[in-house]
């Protein structure tokens, strides 16, 4: 880079294996910047010979600050896909304006558009394509309170979002009002109320017909406790309308325990209960509603016995019970109509465990030892929790030991 130019490139090439031909990746970046503006280009190229697929992305971006506290940013994107099933070009763009003068008020407006052919998944991630979005976020800060009170600072936030497909079909849009408070003991509290308009769901059917969803409301509260000598707590609770006429509740408990600066444990325990969980049933080729109960356990252990070594354990366990309620046909006007077919209950249990040891035996040279275990079971019935716990252990899907060494000459 120089005073006004920044540039760089990333590239990777894979060797062929017995299962697939190696992939190639390239991503160059260049940017010209000044005191109050910048323009740049980012390109990516991906070659996947086993799929006879190649993908390229070209993106031009810019930023301009016309006055202190103002920032205007934008990007225009073109994607090019070539494979036996798809030869298509896509386009997208976004533009945002941020006003943050540093006082009590902040405003951000963001508009984005991505057509149906837009695709950056070969070397990137996108939530979806075929969408237009207009968003507004307004924040009002109060940065000081009397010193003899419990509150240190607070803010109000108001978010508005309007969404349609690229053809103009209305997707669910939302309005959200939030309140957050930072207390003098270091803890934080967030509370949100959200209202969602009616609109179509064009993703659940996986390329099939879209269907109508009703308007819905929800509440959310999050609390991050003060950092103690050993303990730190985070709690998240949600209640919202779900499906066609049901409701759902979610609860996350996340305690963290620090034995020492070198050893800590982090647990995420999540429970979800929905009385109208709408998903696609591939066996019936229909949208189906379920009464859903789900537990998820995430446990991380991080240990740094020395400056040159680390040992980590990651465990994830998902247990799901779903009692079938109703299968639906999609009427010509998009409404869901009860189907005569009878859906099946189901339950599943997925277990994943990874233990990783890293040791730096010389500068920039490491030895990795990784053990992985996976277990999974799917049953066409609403099984009991204790049965699900044991079945995923008794049905391993992965059992691996990997040793890798990187050596700098």
Tab-separated table of C-alpha atoms in Angstrom:
chain	number	residue	atom	x	y	z
A	1	UNK	CA	0.000	0.000	0.000
A	2	UNK	CA	0.960	3.663	-0.424
A	3	UNK	CA	-0.386	6.923	0.991
A	4	UNK	CA	-3.490	6.768	-1.211
A	5	UNK	CA	-3.594	3.232	-2.608
A	6	UNK	CA	-4.344	-0.057	-0.865
A	7	UNK	CA	-4.159	-3.364	-2.685
A	8	UNK	CA	-3.849	-7.048	-2.006
A	9	UNK	CA	-4.806	-10.504	-3.226
A	10	UNK	CA	-5.735	-13.860	-1.784
A	11	UNK	CA	-5.357	-17.138	-3.630
A	12	UNK	CA	-5.638	-20.818	-2.852
A	13	UNK	CA	-5.326	-23.975	-4.954
A	14	UNK	CA	-6.282	-27.462	-3.823
A	15	UNK	CA	-4.661	-30.709	-4.924
A	16	UNK	CA	-6.823	-33.383	-6.475
A	17	UNK	CA	-7.970	-36.137	-4.161
A	18	UNK	CA	-9.405	-39.587	-4.705
A	19	UNK	CA	-12.895	-38.124	-4.208
A	20	UNK	CA	-12.776	-34.836	-6.137
A	21	UNK	CA	-10.674	-32.536	-8.265
A	22	UNK	CA	-9.107	-29.641	-6.388
A	23	UNK	CA	-10.744	-26.228	-6.307
A	24	UNK	CA	-9.089	-22.871	-7.086
A	25	UNK	CA	-9.870	-19.542	-5.411
A	26	UNK	CA	-8.687	-16.004	-6.167
A	27	UNK	CA	-9.735	-12.657	-4.618
A	28	UNK	CA	-7.958	-9.398	-5.585
A	29	UNK	CA	-8.742	-6.072	-3.886
A	30	UNK	CA	-7.695	-2.491	-4.707
A	31	UNK	CA	-8.820	0.802	-3.148
A	32	UNK	CA	-8.035	4.469	-3.737
A	33	UNK	CA	-8.672	6.663	-0.720
A	34	UNK	CA	-8.496	10.342	0.185
A	35	UNK	CA	-9.380	12.370	3.266
A	36	UNK	CA	-13.150	12.283	2.747
A	37	UNK	CA	-13.757	9.636	0.040
A	38	UNK	CA	-12.628	6.263	-1.233
A	39	UNK	CA	-13.404	3.992	-4.182
A	40	UNK	CA	-12.448	0.374	-4.627
A	41	UNK	CA	-12.832	-2.883	-6.501
A	42	UNK	CA	-13.145	-6.437	-5.156
A	43	UNK	CA	-13.197	-9.461	-7.424
A	44	UNK	CA	-13.428	-13.175	-6.749
A	45	UNK	CA	-12.961	-16.210	-8.953
A	46	UNK	CA	-13.829	-19.784	-7.986
A	47	UNK	CA	-13.222	-22.873	-10.091
A	48	UNK	CA	-14.880	-26.143	-9.017
A	49	UNK	CA	-13.976	-28.710	-11.702
A	50	UNK	CA	-15.720	-31.635	-10.030
A	51	UNK	CA	-19.012	-29.763	-10.483
A	52	UNK	CA	-17.955	-28.280	-13.842
A	53	UNK	CA	-18.738	-24.944	-12.211
A	54	UNK	CA	-16.971	-21.603	-12.175
A	55	UNK	CA	-18.073	-18.374	-10.546
A	56	UNK	CA	-16.890	-14.793	-10.686
A	57	UNK	CA	-17.906	-11.724	-8.694
A	58	UNK	CA	-17.086	-8.082	-9.525
A	59	UNK	CA	-17.856	-5.388	-6.954
A	60	UNK	CA	-17.287	-1.623	-7.077
A	61	UNK	CA	-17.601	0.225	-3.772
A	62	UNK	CA	-17.316	3.774	-2.573
A	63	UNK	CA	-17.516	5.890	0.561
A	64	UNK	CA	-17.944	9.643	0.971
A	65	UNK	CA	-18.054	11.854	4.048
A	66	UNK	CA	-19.474	15.265	3.026
A	67	UNK	CA	-19.303	16.668	6.576
A	68	UNK	CA	-18.254	15.572	10.074
A	69	UNK	CA	-20.607	12.883	11.356
A	70	UNK	CA	-21.793	11.893	7.879
A	71	UNK	CA	-20.872	8.707	6.003
A	72	UNK	CA	-22.384	7.623	2.683
A	73	UNK	CA	-21.408	4.147	1.491
A	74	UNK	CA	-22.435	2.031	-1.461
A	75	UNK	CA	-21.549	-0.974	-3.571
A	76	UNK	CA	-22.586	-2.338	-6.981
A	77	UNK	CA	-22.092	-6.060	-7.639
A	78	UNK	CA	-22.195	-8.352	-10.658
A	79	UNK	CA	-22.038	-12.141	-10.387
A	80	UNK	CA	-21.334	-14.606	-13.205
A	81	UNK	CA	-22.094	-18.308	-12.848
A	82	UNK	CA	-21.262	-21.078	-15.320
A	83	UNK	CA	-22.209	-24.705	-14.698
A	84	UNK	CA	-24.209	-27.391	-16.564
A	85	UNK	CA	-27.411	-26.458	-14.720
A	86	UNK	CA	-27.001	-22.694	-14.611
A	87	UNK	CA	-25.428	-20.097	-16.867
A	88	UNK	CA	-26.609	-16.862	-15.368
A	89	UNK	CA	-25.520	-13.356	-14.492
A	90	UNK	CA	-26.797	-11.621	-11.381
A	91	UNK	CA	-26.718	-8.097	-10.054
A	92	UNK	CA	-27.053	-6.373	-6.733
A	93	UNK	CA	-26.399	-3.050	-5.046
A	94	UNK	CA	-26.718	-1.335	-1.714
A	95	UNK	CA	-26.508	2.244	-0.456
A	96	UNK	CA	-26.422	3.530	3.111
A	97	UNK	CA	-26.320	6.937	4.764
A	98	UNK	CA	-25.198	7.285	8.373
A	99	UNK	CA	-25.481	10.420	10.470
A	100	UNK	CA	-23.645	10.052	13.790
A	101	UNK	CA	-22.403	13.435	15.018
A	102	UNK	CA	-21.431	12.043	18.421
A	103	UNK	CA	-24.221	13.568	20.464
A	104	UNK	CA	-27.508	12.010	21.546
A	105	UNK	CA	-28.917	11.292	18.082
A	106	UNK	CA	-27.916	8.775	15.400
A	107	UNK	CA	-29.681	7.887	12.151
A	108	UNK	CA	-28.899	5.195	9.592
A	109	UNK	CA	-30.778	4.537	6.340
A	110	UNK	CA	-29.948	1.509	4.220
A	111	UNK	CA	-31.345	0.360	0.869
A	112	UNK	CA	-30.388	-2.864	-0.924
A	113	UNK	CA	-31.417	-4.784	-4.031
A	114	UNK	CA	-30.421	-8.251	-5.250
A	115	UNK	CA	-32.002	-9.868	-8.301
A	116	UNK	CA	-32.897	-13.539	-8.691
A	117	UNK	CA	-29.625	-14.422	-10.434
A	118	UNK	CA	-27.386	-12.874	-7.743
A	119	UNK	CA	-25.150	-15.600	-6.248
A	120	UNK	CA	-21.967	-15.182	-4.182
A	121	UNK	CA	-22.098	-18.522	-2.345
A	122	UNK	CA	-19.060	-20.022	-4.094
A	123	UNK	CA	-16.709	-17.680	-2.222
A	124	UNK	CA	-18.904	-15.817	0.247
A	125	UNK	CA	-22.290	-15.941	1.930
A	126	UNK	CA	-25.688	-14.459	1.233
A	127	UNK	CA	-28.863	-14.704	3.284
A	128	UNK	CA	-30.997	-14.741	0.134
A	129	UNK	CA	-31.369	-13.188	-3.312
A	130	UNK	CA	-34.458	-11.855	-5.156
A	131	UNK	CA	-35.104	-9.143	-2.580
A	132	UNK	CA	-35.430	-5.382	-2.140
A	133	UNK	CA	-35.023	-3.877	1.324
A	134	UNK	CA	-35.379	-0.373	2.739
A	135	UNK	CA	-34.285	0.021	6.384
A	136	UNK	CA	-34.186	2.856	8.880
A	137	UNK	CA	-32.578	2.779	12.318
A	138	UNK	CA	-32.882	5.681	14.750
A	139	UNK	CA	-31.009	5.747	18.066
A	140	UNK	CA	-31.417	8.222	20.919
A	141	UNK	CA	-28.655	8.101	23.558
A	142	UNK	CA	-28.484	9.240	27.132
A	143	UNK	CA	-24.832	8.941	28.077
A	144	UNK	CA	-24.855	10.146	31.710
A	145	UNK	CA	-26.987	9.745	34.836
A	146	UNK	CA	-26.619	10.981	38.430
A	147	UNK	CA	-23.667	9.256	40.078
A	148	UNK	CA	-25.760	8.047	43.030
A	149	UNK	CA	-28.065	6.037	40.727
A	150	UNK	CA	-27.797	2.485	39.348
A	151	UNK	CA	-27.817	3.503	35.673
A	152	UNK	CA	-24.704	4.565	33.792
A	153	UNK	CA	-26.121	5.076	30.272
A	154	UNK	CA	-29.097	4.093	28.140
A	155	UNK	CA	-30.534	4.298	24.662
A	156	UNK	CA	-33.786	4.020	22.736
A	157	UNK	CA	-33.793	2.508	19.257
A	158	UNK	CA	-36.463	2.360	16.552
A	159	UNK	CA	-36.030	0.149	13.489
A	160	UNK	CA	-38.246	0.013	10.403
A	161	UNK	CA	-37.753	-2.465	7.558
A	162	UNK	CA	-39.722	-2.826	4.320
A	163	UNK	CA	-39.071	-5.902	2.146
A	164	UNK	CA	-40.330	-7.143	-1.233
A	165	UNK	CA	-39.114	-9.608	-3.826
A	166	UNK	CA	-37.497	-8.214	-6.966
A	167	UNK	CA	-40.879	-8.684	-8.694
A	168	UNK	CA	-42.608	-6.559	-6.038
A	169	UNK	CA	-44.304	-9.331	-4.029
A	170	UNK	CA	-44.510	-8.249	-0.408
A	171	UNK	CA	-42.378	-10.112	2.127
A	172	UNK	CA	-42.970	-9.782	5.886
A	173	UNK	CA	-41.685	-6.382	7.034
A	174	UNK	CA	-41.116	-5.283	10.594
A	175	UNK	CA	-41.022	-2.467	13.090
A	176	UNK	CA	-38.966	-2.839	16.253
A	177	UNK	CA	-38.720	-0.635	19.337
A	178	UNK	CA	-35.831	-1.272	21.707
A	179	UNK	CA	-34.571	-0.025	25.047
A	180	UNK	CA	-31.126	-0.802	26.463
A	181	UNK	CA	-29.601	0.142	29.811
A	182	UNK	CA	-26.020	-0.146	31.033
A	183	UNK	CA	-25.746	-0.284	34.821
A	184	UNK	CA	-22.887	0.945	36.958
A	185	UNK	CA	-22.024	-2.593	38.075
A	186	UNK	CA	-21.159	-3.465	34.435
A	187	UNK	CA	-24.362	-5.349	33.624
A	188	UNK	CA	-26.562	-4.637	30.585
A	189	UNK	CA	-30.279	-5.061	29.887
A	190	UNK	CA	-31.955	-5.020	26.452
A	191	UNK	CA	-35.721	-5.140	25.826
A	192	UNK	CA	-37.335	-5.224	22.365
A	193	UNK	CA	-40.911	-5.220	21.058
A	194	UNK	CA	-41.424	-6.223	17.441
A	195	UNK	CA	-44.356	-6.202	15.022
A	196	UNK	CA	-44.217	-7.985	11.676
A	197	UNK	CA	-46.588	-7.374	8.771
A	198	UNK	CA	-48.251	-10.066	6.719
A	199	UNK	CA	-46.432	-11.200	3.595
A	200	UNK	CA	-45.377	-14.206	1.566
A	201	UNK	CA	-42.903	-16.955	2.454
A	202	UNK	CA	-41.110	-17.924	-0.770
A	203	UNK	CA	-38.239	-19.936	0.766
A	204	UNK	CA	-39.782	-22.720	2.888
A	205	UNK	CA	-41.066	-24.683	-0.135
A	206	UNK	CA	-37.529	-24.795	-1.605
A	207	UNK	CA	-38.371	-23.429	-5.030
A	208	UNK	CA	-42.070	-24.294	-4.913
A	209	UNK	CA	-45.041	-21.990	-4.591
A	210	UNK	CA	-44.988	-19.143	-2.101
A	211	UNK	CA	-47.617	-18.976	0.626
A	212	UNK	CA	-49.106	-16.231	2.779
A	213	UNK	CA	-48.116	-15.545	6.379
A	214	UNK	CA	-50.195	-13.469	8.819
A	215	UNK	CA	-48.963	-10.457	10.766
A	216	UNK	CA	-47.198	-11.326	14.023
A	217	UNK	CA	-45.780	-9.688	17.153
A	218	UNK	CA	-43.005	-10.615	19.567
A	219	UNK	CA	-41.083	-9.590	22.679
A	220	UNK	CA	-37.434	-10.157	23.603
A	221	UNK	CA	-35.337	-9.442	26.700
A	222	UNK	CA	-31.592	-10.000	27.158
A	223	UNK	CA	-29.491	-9.581	30.278
A	224	UNK	CA	-25.696	-9.673	30.580
A	225	UNK	CA	-24.611	-9.811	34.197
A	226	UNK	CA	-21.602	-8.071	35.743
A	227	UNK	CA	-18.259	-9.795	35.303
A	228	UNK	CA	-17.288	-11.425	38.581
A	229	UNK	CA	-14.012	-12.966	39.639
A	230	UNK	CA	-15.039	-16.336	38.230
A	231	UNK	CA	-18.636	-16.133	36.888
A	232	UNK	CA	-20.302	-14.301	34.021
A	233	UNK	CA	-23.974	-14.810	33.043
A	234	UNK	CA	-26.002	-14.096	29.934
A	235	UNK	CA	-29.783	-14.722	29.706
A	236	UNK	CA	-32.023	-14.315	26.670
A	237	UNK	CA	-35.813	-14.795	26.566
A	238	UNK	CA	-38.195	-14.486	23.599
A	239	UNK	CA	-41.947	-14.849	23.131
A	240	UNK	CA	-43.539	-14.438	19.716
A	241	UNK	CA	-46.363	-15.532	17.441
A	242	UNK	CA	-45.344	-18.401	15.179
A	243	UNK	CA	-46.716	-20.216	12.144
A	244	UNK	CA	-50.302	-19.528	11.091
A	245	UNK	CA	-51.960	-19.048	14.485
A	246	UNK	CA	-49.525	-20.405	17.068
A	247	UNK	CA	-46.984	-19.032	19.516
A	248	UNK	CA	-43.431	-19.809	20.559
A	249	UNK	CA	-41.051	-19.159	23.425
A	250	UNK	CA	-37.262	-19.414	23.600
A	251	UNK	CA	-34.937	-19.309	26.593
A	252	UNK	CA	-31.132	-19.207	26.525
A	253	UNK	CA	-28.999	-19.531	29.660
A	254	UNK	CA	-25.283	-18.960	29.170
A	255	UNK	CA	-23.054	-19.171	32.256
A	256	UNK	CA	-19.305	-18.743	31.841
A	257	UNK	CA	-16.870	-19.891	34.487
A	258	UNK	CA	-13.255	-18.686	34.575
A	259	UNK	CA	-11.067	-20.933	36.705
A	260	UNK	CA	-8.071	-18.802	35.801
A	261	UNK	CA	-6.954	-16.652	32.872
A	262	UNK	CA	-5.743	-19.879	31.243
A	263	UNK	CA	-8.849	-22.060	31.782
A	264	UNK	CA	-12.533	-21.297	31.217
A	265	UNK	CA	-15.829	-23.065	30.516
A	266	UNK	CA	-18.743	-21.643	28.487
A	267	UNK	CA	-22.178	-23.298	28.482
A	268	UNK	CA	-25.116	-22.331	26.226
A	269	UNK	CA	-28.369	-24.066	27.150
A	270	UNK	CA	-31.281	-23.272	24.814
A	271	UNK	CA	-34.911	-24.417	24.962
A	272	UNK	CA	-37.487	-23.716	22.228
A	273	UNK	CA	-41.213	-24.477	22.425
A	274	UNK	CA	-43.478	-23.717	19.461
A	275	UNK	CA	-47.132	-24.646	19.058
A	276	UNK	CA	-47.129	-24.032	15.268
A	277	UNK	CA	-43.740	-24.686	13.651
A	278	UNK	CA	-44.084	-24.477	9.865
A	279	UNK	CA	-41.521	-26.446	7.817
A	280	UNK	CA	-41.329	-28.235	4.489
A	281	UNK	CA	-42.127	-31.959	4.630
A	282	UNK	CA	-40.284	-33.596	1.694
A	283	UNK	CA	-42.098	-36.923	2.129
A	284	UNK	CA	-45.495	-35.262	1.678
A	285	UNK	CA	-44.224	-32.425	-0.557
A	286	UNK	CA	-46.266	-30.050	1.596
A	287	UNK	CA	-45.831	-27.369	4.210
A	288	UNK	CA	-46.520	-28.995	7.570
A	289	UNK	CA	-47.162	-27.668	11.061
A	290	UNK	CA	-45.644	-29.294	14.157
A	291	UNK	CA	-45.697	-28.824	17.893
A	292	UNK	CA	-41.962	-28.410	18.480
A	293	UNK	CA	-39.887	-28.883	21.611
A	294	UNK	CA	-36.132	-28.552	21.277
A	295	UNK	CA	-33.111	-28.557	23.573
A	296	UNK	CA	-29.641	-27.503	22.473
A	297	UNK	CA	-26.496	-27.769	24.580
A	298	UNK	CA	-23.230	-26.067	23.570
A	299	UNK	CA	-20.245	-26.521	25.861
A	300	UNK	CA	-16.801	-25.028	25.216
A	301	UNK	CA	-13.684	-25.716	27.266
A	302	UNK	CA	-10.636	-23.545	26.586
A	303	UNK	CA	-7.306	-24.268	28.239
A	304	UNK	CA	-3.988	-22.527	27.541
A	305	UNK	CA	-1.389	-24.437	29.582
A	306	UNK	CA	1.483	-22.414	28.125
A	307	UNK	CA	2.164	-19.622	25.687
A	308	UNK	CA	2.846	-22.173	22.945
A	309	UNK	CA	-0.026	-24.593	23.476
A	310	UNK	CA	-3.807	-24.729	23.718
A	311	UNK	CA	-6.387	-27.436	24.277
A	312	UNK	CA	-10.046	-26.966	23.353
A	313	UNK	CA	-13.146	-29.130	23.658
A	314	UNK	CA	-16.372	-28.285	21.810
A	315	UNK	CA	-19.572	-30.232	22.427
A	316	UNK	CA	-22.928	-29.638	20.750
A	317	UNK	CA	-26.047	-31.700	21.364
A	318	UNK	CA	-29.427	-31.017	19.716
A	319	UNK	CA	-32.555	-32.911	20.758
A	320	UNK	CA	-35.825	-32.261	18.932
A	321	UNK	CA	-39.326	-33.661	19.353
A	322	UNK	CA	-41.996	-32.693	16.818
A	323	UNK	CA	-45.645	-33.748	17.087
A	324	UNK	CA	-47.433	-33.452	13.733
A	325	UNK	CA	-50.431	-31.131	13.663
A	326	UNK	CA	-51.498	-30.389	10.090
A	327	UNK	CA	-50.277	-30.650	6.500
A	328	UNK	CA	-51.258	-27.864	4.100
A	329	UNK	CA	-51.903	-27.406	0.400
A	330	UNK	CA	-51.141	-24.002	-1.088
A	331	UNK	CA	-54.211	-22.436	-2.700
A	332	UNK	CA	-53.918	-20.384	-5.925
A	333	UNK	CA	-54.182	-17.173	-3.889
A	334	UNK	CA	-51.322	-18.301	-1.600
A	335	UNK	CA	-53.413	-19.165	1.452
A	336	UNK	CA	-52.680	-22.416	3.301
A	337	UNK	CA	-55.534	-24.934	3.102
A	338	UNK	CA	-55.703	-28.033	5.293
A	339	UNK	CA	-54.712	-31.160	3.349
A	340	UNK	CA	-56.318	-34.573	3.745
A	341	UNK	CA	-52.987	-36.379	4.201
A	342	UNK	CA	-51.836	-37.196	7.738
A	343	UNK	CA	-48.267	-36.125	8.626
A	344	UNK	CA	-45.963	-38.193	10.804
A	345	UNK	CA	-44.433	-37.254	14.162
A	346	UNK	CA	-40.648	-37.262	14.267
A	347	UNK	CA	-37.747	-36.749	16.635
A	348	UNK	CA	-34.002	-36.458	16.252
A	349	UNK	CA	-30.825	-36.249	18.247
A	350	UNK	CA	-27.527	-34.892	16.881
A	351	UNK	CA	-24.294	-35.035	18.859
A	352	UNK	CA	-20.982	-33.472	17.888
A	353	UNK	CA	-17.738	-33.529	19.863
A	354	UNK	CA	-14.345	-32.130	18.914
A	355	UNK	CA	-11.135	-32.108	20.956
A	356	UNK	CA	-8.241	-30.098	19.554
A	357	UNK	CA	-4.655	-29.768	20.732
A	358	UNK	CA	-2.294	-27.208	19.214
A	359	UNK	CA	1.395	-27.004	20.075
A	360	UNK	CA	3.850	-24.487	18.614
A	361	UNK	CA	7.173	-26.316	18.601
A	362	UNK	CA	8.996	-23.411	16.897
A	363	UNK	CA	7.954	-19.929	15.714
A	364	UNK	CA	5.151	-20.200	13.110
A	365	UNK	CA	5.368	-24.009	13.149
A	366	UNK	CA	2.519	-25.930	14.796
A	367	UNK	CA	1.380	-29.439	15.529
A	368	UNK	CA	-2.382	-30.073	15.551
A	369	UNK	CA	-4.086	-33.162	16.936
A	370	UNK	CA	-7.878	-33.238	16.453
A	371	UNK	CA	-10.330	-35.909	17.582
A	372	UNK	CA	-13.909	-35.712	16.272
A	373	UNK	CA	-16.981	-37.751	17.113
A	374	UNK	CA	-20.478	-37.452	15.731
A	375	UNK	CA	-23.682	-39.290	16.464
A	376	UNK	CA	-27.148	-38.894	14.978
A	377	UNK	CA	-30.531	-40.593	15.054
A	378	UNK	CA	-33.841	-39.756	13.334
A	379	UNK	CA	-37.082	-41.509	14.245
A	380	UNK	CA	-40.599	-41.358	12.801
A	381	UNK	CA	-42.148	-40.934	16.228
A	382	UNK	CA	-42.228	-38.536	19.129
A	383	UNK	CA	-39.619	-40.285	21.304
A	384	UNK	CA	-38.894	-39.584	24.940
A	385	UNK	CA	-35.947	-37.393	25.907
A	386	UNK	CA	-33.987	-40.155	27.661
A	387	UNK	CA	-34.292	-42.393	24.604
A	388	UNK	CA	-32.972	-39.642	22.332
A	389	UNK	CA	-29.977	-39.040	24.599
A	390	UNK	CA	-28.818	-42.629	24.400
A	391	UNK	CA	-29.639	-43.270	20.745
A	392	UNK	CA	-27.313	-40.592	19.351
A	393	UNK	CA	-24.419	-42.045	21.350
A	394	UNK	CA	-25.240	-45.552	20.125
A	395	UNK	CA	-25.412	-44.457	16.455
A	396	UNK	CA	-22.054	-42.875	15.550
A	397	UNK	CA	-21.788	-41.106	12.196
A	398	UNK	CA	-18.191	-39.877	12.478
A	399	UNK	CA	-15.151	-41.065	14.392
A	400	UNK	CA	-11.922	-39.381	13.324
A	401	UNK	CA	-8.403	-38.668	14.527
A	402	UNK	CA	-6.467	-36.093	12.540
A	403	UNK	CA	-2.814	-35.139	12.962
A	404	UNK	CA	-1.501	-32.122	11.065
A	405	UNK	CA	1.820	-30.303	11.163
A	406	UNK	CA	2.678	-26.953	9.649
A	407	UNK	CA	6.406	-26.217	9.420
A	408	UNK	CA	8.117	-23.006	8.448
A	409	UNK	CA	11.504	-23.487	6.828
